[in-house]
Coordinates of C-alpha atoms in Angstrom, one line a residue:
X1 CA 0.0 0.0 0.0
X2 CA 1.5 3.6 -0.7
X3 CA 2.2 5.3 2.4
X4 CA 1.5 9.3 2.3
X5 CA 3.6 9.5 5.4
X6 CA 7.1 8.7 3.5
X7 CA 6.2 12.0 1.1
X8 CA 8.1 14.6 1.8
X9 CA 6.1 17.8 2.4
X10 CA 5.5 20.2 0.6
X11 CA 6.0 23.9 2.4
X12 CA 2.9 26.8 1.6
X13 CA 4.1 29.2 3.7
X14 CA 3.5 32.5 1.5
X15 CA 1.7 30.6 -1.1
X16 CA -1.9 32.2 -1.9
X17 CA -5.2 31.0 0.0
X18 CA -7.3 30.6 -2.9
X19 CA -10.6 29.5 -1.2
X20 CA -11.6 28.9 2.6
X21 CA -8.1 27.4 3.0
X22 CA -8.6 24.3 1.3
X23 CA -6.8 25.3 -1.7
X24 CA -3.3 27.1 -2.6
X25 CA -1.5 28.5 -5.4
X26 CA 2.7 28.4 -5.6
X27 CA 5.3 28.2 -8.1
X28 CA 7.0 24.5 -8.3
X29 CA 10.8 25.9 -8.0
X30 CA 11.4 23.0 -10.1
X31 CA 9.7 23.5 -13.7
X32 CA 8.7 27.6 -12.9
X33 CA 5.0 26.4 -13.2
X34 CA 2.1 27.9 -11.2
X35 CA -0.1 24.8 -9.3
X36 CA -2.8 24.2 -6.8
X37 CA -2.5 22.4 -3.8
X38 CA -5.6 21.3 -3.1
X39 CA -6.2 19.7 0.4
X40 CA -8.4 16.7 0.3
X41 CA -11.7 16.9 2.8
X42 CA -12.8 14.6 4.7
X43 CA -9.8 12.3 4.9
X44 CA -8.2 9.9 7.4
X45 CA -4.9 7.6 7.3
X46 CA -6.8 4.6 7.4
X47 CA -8.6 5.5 3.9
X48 CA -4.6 5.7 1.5
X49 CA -5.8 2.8 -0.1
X50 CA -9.1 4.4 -1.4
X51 CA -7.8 7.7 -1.9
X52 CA -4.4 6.3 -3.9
X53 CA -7.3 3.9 -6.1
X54 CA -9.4 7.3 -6.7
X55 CA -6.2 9.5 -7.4
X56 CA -4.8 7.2 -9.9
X57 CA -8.4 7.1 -11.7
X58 CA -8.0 11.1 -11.9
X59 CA -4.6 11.4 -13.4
X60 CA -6.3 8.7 -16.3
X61 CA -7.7 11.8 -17.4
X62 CA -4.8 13.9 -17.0
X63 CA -4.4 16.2 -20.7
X64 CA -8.1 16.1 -21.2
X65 CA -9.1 19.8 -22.1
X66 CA -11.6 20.5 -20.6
X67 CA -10.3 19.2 -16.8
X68 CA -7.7 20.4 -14.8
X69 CA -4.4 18.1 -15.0
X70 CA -3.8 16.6 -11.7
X71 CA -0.1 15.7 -11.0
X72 CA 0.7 13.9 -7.6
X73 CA -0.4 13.6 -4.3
X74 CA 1.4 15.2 -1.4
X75 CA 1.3 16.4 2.0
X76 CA 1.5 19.9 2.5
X77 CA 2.4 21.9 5.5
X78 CA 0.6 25.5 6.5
X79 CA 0.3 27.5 9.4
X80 CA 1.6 24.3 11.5
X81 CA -0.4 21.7 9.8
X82 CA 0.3 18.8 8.0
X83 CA -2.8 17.5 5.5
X84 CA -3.2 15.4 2.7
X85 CA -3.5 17.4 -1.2
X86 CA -3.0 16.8 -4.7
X87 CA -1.3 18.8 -6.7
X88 CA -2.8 19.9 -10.6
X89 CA -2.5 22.8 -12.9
X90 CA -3.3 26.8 -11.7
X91 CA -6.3 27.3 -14.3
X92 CA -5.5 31.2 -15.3
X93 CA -9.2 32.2 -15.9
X94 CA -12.7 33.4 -14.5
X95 CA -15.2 31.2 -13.0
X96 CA -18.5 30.3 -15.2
X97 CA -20.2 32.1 -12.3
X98 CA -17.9 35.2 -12.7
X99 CA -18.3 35.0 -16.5
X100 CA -22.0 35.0 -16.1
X101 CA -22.5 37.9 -13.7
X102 CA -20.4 39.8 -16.3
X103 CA -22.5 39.4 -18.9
X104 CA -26.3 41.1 -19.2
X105 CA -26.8 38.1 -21.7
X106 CA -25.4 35.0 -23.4
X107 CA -25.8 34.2 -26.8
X108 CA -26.8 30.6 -28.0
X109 CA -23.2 30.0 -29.4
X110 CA -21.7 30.8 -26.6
X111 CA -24.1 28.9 -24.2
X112 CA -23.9 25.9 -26.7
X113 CA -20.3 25.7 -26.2
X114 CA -20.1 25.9 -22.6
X115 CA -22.6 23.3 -22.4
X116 CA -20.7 21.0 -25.3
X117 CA -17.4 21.4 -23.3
X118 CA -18.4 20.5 -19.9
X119 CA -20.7 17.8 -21.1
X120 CA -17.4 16.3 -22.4
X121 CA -15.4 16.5 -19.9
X122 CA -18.4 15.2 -17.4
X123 CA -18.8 12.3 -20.0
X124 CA -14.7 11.9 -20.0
X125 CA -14.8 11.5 -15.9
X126 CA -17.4 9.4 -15.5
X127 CA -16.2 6.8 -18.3
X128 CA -13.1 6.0 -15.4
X129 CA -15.7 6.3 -12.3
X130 CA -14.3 9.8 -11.7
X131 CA -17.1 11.6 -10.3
X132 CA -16.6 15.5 -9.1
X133 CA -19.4 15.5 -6.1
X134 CA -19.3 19.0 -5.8
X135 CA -20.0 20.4 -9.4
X136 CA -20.6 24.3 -9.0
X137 CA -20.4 27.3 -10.9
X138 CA -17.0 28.2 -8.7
X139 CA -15.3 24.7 -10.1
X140 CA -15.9 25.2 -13.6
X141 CA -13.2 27.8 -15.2
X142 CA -13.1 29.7 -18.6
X143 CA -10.1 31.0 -19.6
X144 CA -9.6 34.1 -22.0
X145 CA -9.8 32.1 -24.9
X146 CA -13.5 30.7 -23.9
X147 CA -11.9 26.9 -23.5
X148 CA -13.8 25.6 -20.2
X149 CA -11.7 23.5 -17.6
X150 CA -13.1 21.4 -14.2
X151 CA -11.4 21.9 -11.0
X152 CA -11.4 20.1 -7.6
X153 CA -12.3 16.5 -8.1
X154 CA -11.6 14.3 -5.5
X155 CA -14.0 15.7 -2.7
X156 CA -12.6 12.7 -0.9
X157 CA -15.5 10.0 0.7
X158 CA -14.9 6.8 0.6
X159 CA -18.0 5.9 2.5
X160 CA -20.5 7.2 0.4
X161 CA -22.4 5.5 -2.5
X162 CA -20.7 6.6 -5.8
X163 CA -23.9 6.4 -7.6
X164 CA -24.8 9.2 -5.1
X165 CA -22.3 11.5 -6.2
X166 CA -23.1 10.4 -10.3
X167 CA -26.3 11.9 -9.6
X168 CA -25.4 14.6 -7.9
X169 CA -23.4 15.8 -11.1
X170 CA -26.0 14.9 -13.2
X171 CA -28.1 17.2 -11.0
X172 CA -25.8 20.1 -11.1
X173 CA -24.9 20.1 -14.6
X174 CA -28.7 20.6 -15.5
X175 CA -29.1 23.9 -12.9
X176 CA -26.0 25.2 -14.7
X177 CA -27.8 24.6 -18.5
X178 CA -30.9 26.2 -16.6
X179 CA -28.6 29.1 -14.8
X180 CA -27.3 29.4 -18.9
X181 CA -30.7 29.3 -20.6
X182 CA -31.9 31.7 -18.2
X183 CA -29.5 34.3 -18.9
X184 CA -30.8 34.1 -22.9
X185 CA -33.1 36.8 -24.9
X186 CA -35.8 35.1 -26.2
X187 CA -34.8 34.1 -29.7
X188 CA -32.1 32.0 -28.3
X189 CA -34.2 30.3 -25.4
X190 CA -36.2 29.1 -28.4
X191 CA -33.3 27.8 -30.3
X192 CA -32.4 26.3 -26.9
X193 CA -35.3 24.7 -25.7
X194 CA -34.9 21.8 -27.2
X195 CA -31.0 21.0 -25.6
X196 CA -32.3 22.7 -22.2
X197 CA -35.5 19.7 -22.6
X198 CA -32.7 17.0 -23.8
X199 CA -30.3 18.0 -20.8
X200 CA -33.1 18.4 -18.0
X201 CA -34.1 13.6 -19.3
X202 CA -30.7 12.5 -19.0
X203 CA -29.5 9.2 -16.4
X204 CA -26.3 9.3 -18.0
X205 CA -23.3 11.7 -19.9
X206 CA -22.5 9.1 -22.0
X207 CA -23.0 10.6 -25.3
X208 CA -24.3 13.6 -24.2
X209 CA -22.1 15.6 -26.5
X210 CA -22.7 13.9 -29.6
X211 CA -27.0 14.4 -28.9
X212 CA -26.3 18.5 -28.2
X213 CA -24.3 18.5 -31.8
X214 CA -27.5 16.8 -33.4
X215 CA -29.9 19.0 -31.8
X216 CA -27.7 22.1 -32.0
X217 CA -28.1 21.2 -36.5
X218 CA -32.0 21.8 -36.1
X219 CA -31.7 24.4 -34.0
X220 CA -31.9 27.5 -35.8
X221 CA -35.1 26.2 -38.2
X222 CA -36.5 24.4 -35.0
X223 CA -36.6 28.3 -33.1
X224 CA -38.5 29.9 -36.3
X225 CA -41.4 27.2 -35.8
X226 CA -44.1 28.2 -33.1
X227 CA -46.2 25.4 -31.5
X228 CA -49.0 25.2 -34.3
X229 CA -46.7 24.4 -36.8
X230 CA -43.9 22.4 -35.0
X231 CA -46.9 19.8 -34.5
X232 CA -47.0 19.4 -38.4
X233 CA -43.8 17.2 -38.7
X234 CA -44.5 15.5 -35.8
X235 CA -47.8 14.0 -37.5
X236 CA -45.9 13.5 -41.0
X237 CA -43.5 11.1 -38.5
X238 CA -46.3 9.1 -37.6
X239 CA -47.9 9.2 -40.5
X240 CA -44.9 8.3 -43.0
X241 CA -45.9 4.2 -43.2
X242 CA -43.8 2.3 -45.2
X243 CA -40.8 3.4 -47.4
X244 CA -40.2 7.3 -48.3
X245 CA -37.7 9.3 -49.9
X246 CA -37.2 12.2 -51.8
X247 CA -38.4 11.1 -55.1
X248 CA -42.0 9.1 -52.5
X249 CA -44.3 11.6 -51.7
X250 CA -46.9 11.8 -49.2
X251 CA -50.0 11.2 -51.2
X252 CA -53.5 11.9 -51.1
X253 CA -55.8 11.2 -53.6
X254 CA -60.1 12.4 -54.0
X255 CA -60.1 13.4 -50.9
X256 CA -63.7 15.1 -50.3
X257 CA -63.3 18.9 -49.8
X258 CA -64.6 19.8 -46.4
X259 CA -68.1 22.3 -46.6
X260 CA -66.5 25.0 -45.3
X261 CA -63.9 25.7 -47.9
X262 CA -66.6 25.8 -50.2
X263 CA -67.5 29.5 -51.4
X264 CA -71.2 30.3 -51.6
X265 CA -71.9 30.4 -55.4
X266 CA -71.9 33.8 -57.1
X267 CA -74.2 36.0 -59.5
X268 CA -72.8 34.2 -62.5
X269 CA -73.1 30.9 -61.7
X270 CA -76.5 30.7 -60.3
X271 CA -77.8 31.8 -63.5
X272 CA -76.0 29.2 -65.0
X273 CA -77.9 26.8 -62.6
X274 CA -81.0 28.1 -63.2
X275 CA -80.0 28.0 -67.1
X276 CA -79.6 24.2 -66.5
X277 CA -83.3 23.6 -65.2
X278 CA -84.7 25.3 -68.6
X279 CA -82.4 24.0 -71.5
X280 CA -82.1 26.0 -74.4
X281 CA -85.3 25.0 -76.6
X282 CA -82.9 25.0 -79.6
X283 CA -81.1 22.3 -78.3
X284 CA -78.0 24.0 -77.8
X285 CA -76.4 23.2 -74.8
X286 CA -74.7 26.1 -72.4
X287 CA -71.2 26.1 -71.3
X288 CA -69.2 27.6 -68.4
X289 CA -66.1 28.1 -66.9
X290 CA -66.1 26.4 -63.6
X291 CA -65.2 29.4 -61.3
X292 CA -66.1 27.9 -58.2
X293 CA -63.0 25.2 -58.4
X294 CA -60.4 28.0 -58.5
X295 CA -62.3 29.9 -55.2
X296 CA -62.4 26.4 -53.6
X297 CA -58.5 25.8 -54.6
X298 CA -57.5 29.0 -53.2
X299 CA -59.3 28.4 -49.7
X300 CA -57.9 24.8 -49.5
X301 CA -54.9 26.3 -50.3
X302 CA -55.2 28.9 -47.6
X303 CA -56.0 26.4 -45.2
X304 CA -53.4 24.1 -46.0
X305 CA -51.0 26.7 -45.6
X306 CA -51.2 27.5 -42.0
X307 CA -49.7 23.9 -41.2
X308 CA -47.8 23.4 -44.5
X309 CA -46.2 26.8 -45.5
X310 CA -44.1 27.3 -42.7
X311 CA -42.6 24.1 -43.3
X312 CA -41.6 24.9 -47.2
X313 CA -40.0 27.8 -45.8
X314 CA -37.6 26.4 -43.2
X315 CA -36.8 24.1 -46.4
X316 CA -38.5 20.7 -45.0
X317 CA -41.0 19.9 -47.6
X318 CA -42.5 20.9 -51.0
X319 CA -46.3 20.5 -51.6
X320 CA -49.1 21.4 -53.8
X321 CA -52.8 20.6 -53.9
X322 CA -55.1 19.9 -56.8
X323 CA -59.2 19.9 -56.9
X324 CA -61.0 17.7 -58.9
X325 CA -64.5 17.5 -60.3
X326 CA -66.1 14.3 -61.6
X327 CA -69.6 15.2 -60.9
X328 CA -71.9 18.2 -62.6
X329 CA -70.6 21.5 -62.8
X330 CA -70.9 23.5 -59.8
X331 CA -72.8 20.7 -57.9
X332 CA -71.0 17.8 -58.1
X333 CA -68.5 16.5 -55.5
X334 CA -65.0 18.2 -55.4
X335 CA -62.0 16.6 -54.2
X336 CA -58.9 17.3 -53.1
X337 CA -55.5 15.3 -54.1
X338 CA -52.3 16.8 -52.3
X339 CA -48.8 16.0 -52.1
X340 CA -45.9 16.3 -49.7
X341 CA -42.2 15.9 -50.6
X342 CA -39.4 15.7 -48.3
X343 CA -36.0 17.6 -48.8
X344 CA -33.0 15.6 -47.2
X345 CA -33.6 18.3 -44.3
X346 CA -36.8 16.6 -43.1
X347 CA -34.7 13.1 -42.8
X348 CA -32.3 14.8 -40.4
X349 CA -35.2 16.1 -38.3
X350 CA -37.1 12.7 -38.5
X351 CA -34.2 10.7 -37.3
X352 CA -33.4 13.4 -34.8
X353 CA -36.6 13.0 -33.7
X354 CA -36.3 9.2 -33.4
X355 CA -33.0 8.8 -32.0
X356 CA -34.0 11.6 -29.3
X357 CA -38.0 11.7 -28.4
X358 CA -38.2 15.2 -26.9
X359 CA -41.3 16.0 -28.2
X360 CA -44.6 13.8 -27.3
X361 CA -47.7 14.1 -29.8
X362 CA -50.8 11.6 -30.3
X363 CA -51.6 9.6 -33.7
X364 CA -53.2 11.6 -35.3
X365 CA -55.3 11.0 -39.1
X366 CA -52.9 13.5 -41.6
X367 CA -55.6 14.1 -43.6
X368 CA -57.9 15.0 -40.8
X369 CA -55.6 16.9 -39.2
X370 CA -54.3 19.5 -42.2
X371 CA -58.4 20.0 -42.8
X372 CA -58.9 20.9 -39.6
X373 CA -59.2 24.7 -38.7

C-alpha cells in the first residue's frame, strides 16, 4: 500500500489562499510552473488505499481539455499543519459564475459551447468512475480564450455511495444549462429549448455531447417554428408508413373537400344553374367556366397553408394541392389530391426526432388533421 507518510512535504508558507483554506496557489521551484495544492476533505490515514485507487483514476484523465491536469499527491504543510492534497495545474481564468454575472446576456453559441465542453469533460470523468461530487459554478473555469476546464475532483469519501455522487453531477450540470438558458433573450431560449429539454431527461453523460451537436443542427429552423406548426412534422412522422424518400411523396388522392372551404356560389353561376333547369329550346347546350374550383383551390390552399407553408419555408417539404370534379358542374363532388415531398432536411429532423424523443404528440389522421381549422 503507498504510504503518504514517507512523502516529503510540501512547504505553503506564502503561497496564496485561494478559497476557505482548502486550496493554494505556488510556483513549483522546479519546472517555474504555477499549481494548486488542493487539500483533500474529509480524509483519514486509514482510507490511503481508497484515496491512492481514486487519485490514480484522476490522473487517467490527465491532458483532457476540458479538466484540470492533476499531477501527484502530497502532503503539505501550512500555518503548522500537515494535511493530505494533490497537486494539478493553476487554471488562469474566470469562474462560469464570474463569466456569467459579467454578462447582461449570453448568446446561444456561446451557451452551446459551454454546455458541449463540460458535457465532455463530465462524459470523459465518469467513463473512469471519476465523479466530481461538488459540481458548481465556482469549479468550472473559462479562460480568455473561452476553452472551459473542471477543477477540484476528488472531494474525498470513501464511504458514500458513488452512484450518489453520479447523480449529484447529473443534478448540477442541469441547474448550470438552466442558470445558462436563463441568462438568454428570447430568440435564443427558443433555439435552446430543445437542448435545455434533452439535458433536464438524462440518467447518464455518456453521449451527451454527440445528442447536443445533433440537436444544435435543427436548432436555428426548430426556433423559427411556433407550437401550431412544430406539430406538423411530428404527425408526418407518424404518419410516413412504409418506405419514403425524396423522389415518395406523401400522397392523397379524392379526398372530399370539407363544406367549409366551399365559397357560396356567385351572380354568374347561379344563373348558369338556373339556365340548366330550362335548356335552351334549340337544343343547344350552355357552357361555363367552372369558377367555383379555382375559389375552392385557393381556400384549400389557404387552409393548408397555415400547417404546411411554414414548413416549405424552413426548407422541410414541398407540396401542392389539386381539386378535382367528376360530378356536374358546380354541384358535383369536389375533391382534393395533395402531395408532400421531403427535402434531405426533413430526414435529419425525422431521425433526430427518433433517436432523441423530446417531443410527445398523439396519432393523429394527416388528412384529418391539415383539414382541420
Amino acid at each position: 500500500m503507498y504510504d503518504l507518510r514517507d512523502v516529503k512535504n510540501i512547504n505553503l508558507e506564502g503561497a496564496t489562499c485561494l478559497k476557505e483554506d482548502t486550496a493554494y496557489k505556488f510556483i513549483d521551484q522546479t519546472t517555474g510552473k504555477t499549481l494548486v495544492a488542493k487539500f483533500i476533505s474529509g480524509y483519514s490515514e486509514q482510507e490511503d488505499e481508497h484515496l491512492i485507487a481514486e487519485f490514480k483514476k484522476l490522473v487517467l484523465l490527465s491532458g483532457q481539455p476540458e479538466i484540470a491536469t492533476a499531477y501527484s499527491i502530497r502532503k503539505a504543510e501550512v500555518e503548522g499543519l500537515v494535511k493530505p492534497c494533490y497537486i494539478m495545474d493553476w487554471v488562469d481564468g474566470q469562474s462560469l459564475q464570474t463569466f456569467m454575472n459579467k454578462r447582461e446576456k449570453l448568446i446561444y453559441e456561446v451557451v452551446l459551447d459551454v454546455i458541449l465542453q463540460l458535457s465532455s469533460g463530465l462524459e470523459k470523468s465518469h467513463s473512469h468512475e471519476i465523479h466530481h461530487g461538488d459540481l458548481h459554478n465556482e469549479n468550472i473555469i473559462i479562460d480568455q480564450n473561452g476553452y472551459l476546464k473542471i477543477i477540484d475532483f476528488l472531494w474525498f469519501d470513501s464511504k458514500k455511495d458513488p452512484a450518489l455522487n453520479s447523480q449529484s453531477d447529473i443534478q448540477n450540470f442541469m441547474r448550470i444549462v438552466n442558470e445558462l438558458y436563463e441568462k438568454c433573450d428570447d430568440v435564443d431560449k427558443r433555439r435552446l429549448s430543445l437542448i435545455r429539454k434533452h439535458c433536464q431527461q438524462i440518467t447518464t453523460f455518456k453521449g451527451l455531447k454527440k445528442e447536443i451537436q445533433l440537436l444544435d443542427e435543427i436548432s436555428f429552423d426548430f426556433a423559427l417554428l411556433d407550437d401550431k406548426p412544430l406539430t406538423t412534422p411530428l404527425t408526418l412522422f407518424k404518419n410516413m408508413d412504409g418506405i419514403h424518400n425524396l423522389r415518395n411523396p406523401i400522397q392523397t388522392r379524392d379526398l372530399e373537400i370539407p363544406n367549409k372551404v366551399i365559397p357560396e356560389f356567385n351572380e354568374q353561376e347561379l344563373d348558369y344553374l338556373e339556365k340548366q333547369k330550362n335548356p335552351n329550346q334549340s337544343g343547344i347546350t350552355l357552357r361555363h367556366l367552372d369558377t367555383l374550383i379555382d375559389r375552392i383551390k385557393a381556400n384549400a390552399h389557404q387552409l393548408l397553408s397555415s400547417k404546411l407553408y411554414p414548413l416549405e419555408q424552413i426548407g422541410l417539404i414541398d407540396w401542392q394541392i389539386t381539386i378535382n370534379n367528376p360530378g356536374d358542374m358546380f354541384t358535383g363532388r369536389y375533391d382534393l389530391n395533395f402531395d408532400i415531398w421531403f427535402t434531405s432536411k426533413f430526414f435529419k429532423w425525422k431521425r433526430v426526432f427518433e433517436l432523441l424523443p423530446l417531443l410527445k404528440f398523439d396519432d393523429v389522421d394527416l388528412n384529418s388533421y391539415l383539414l382541420d381549422e
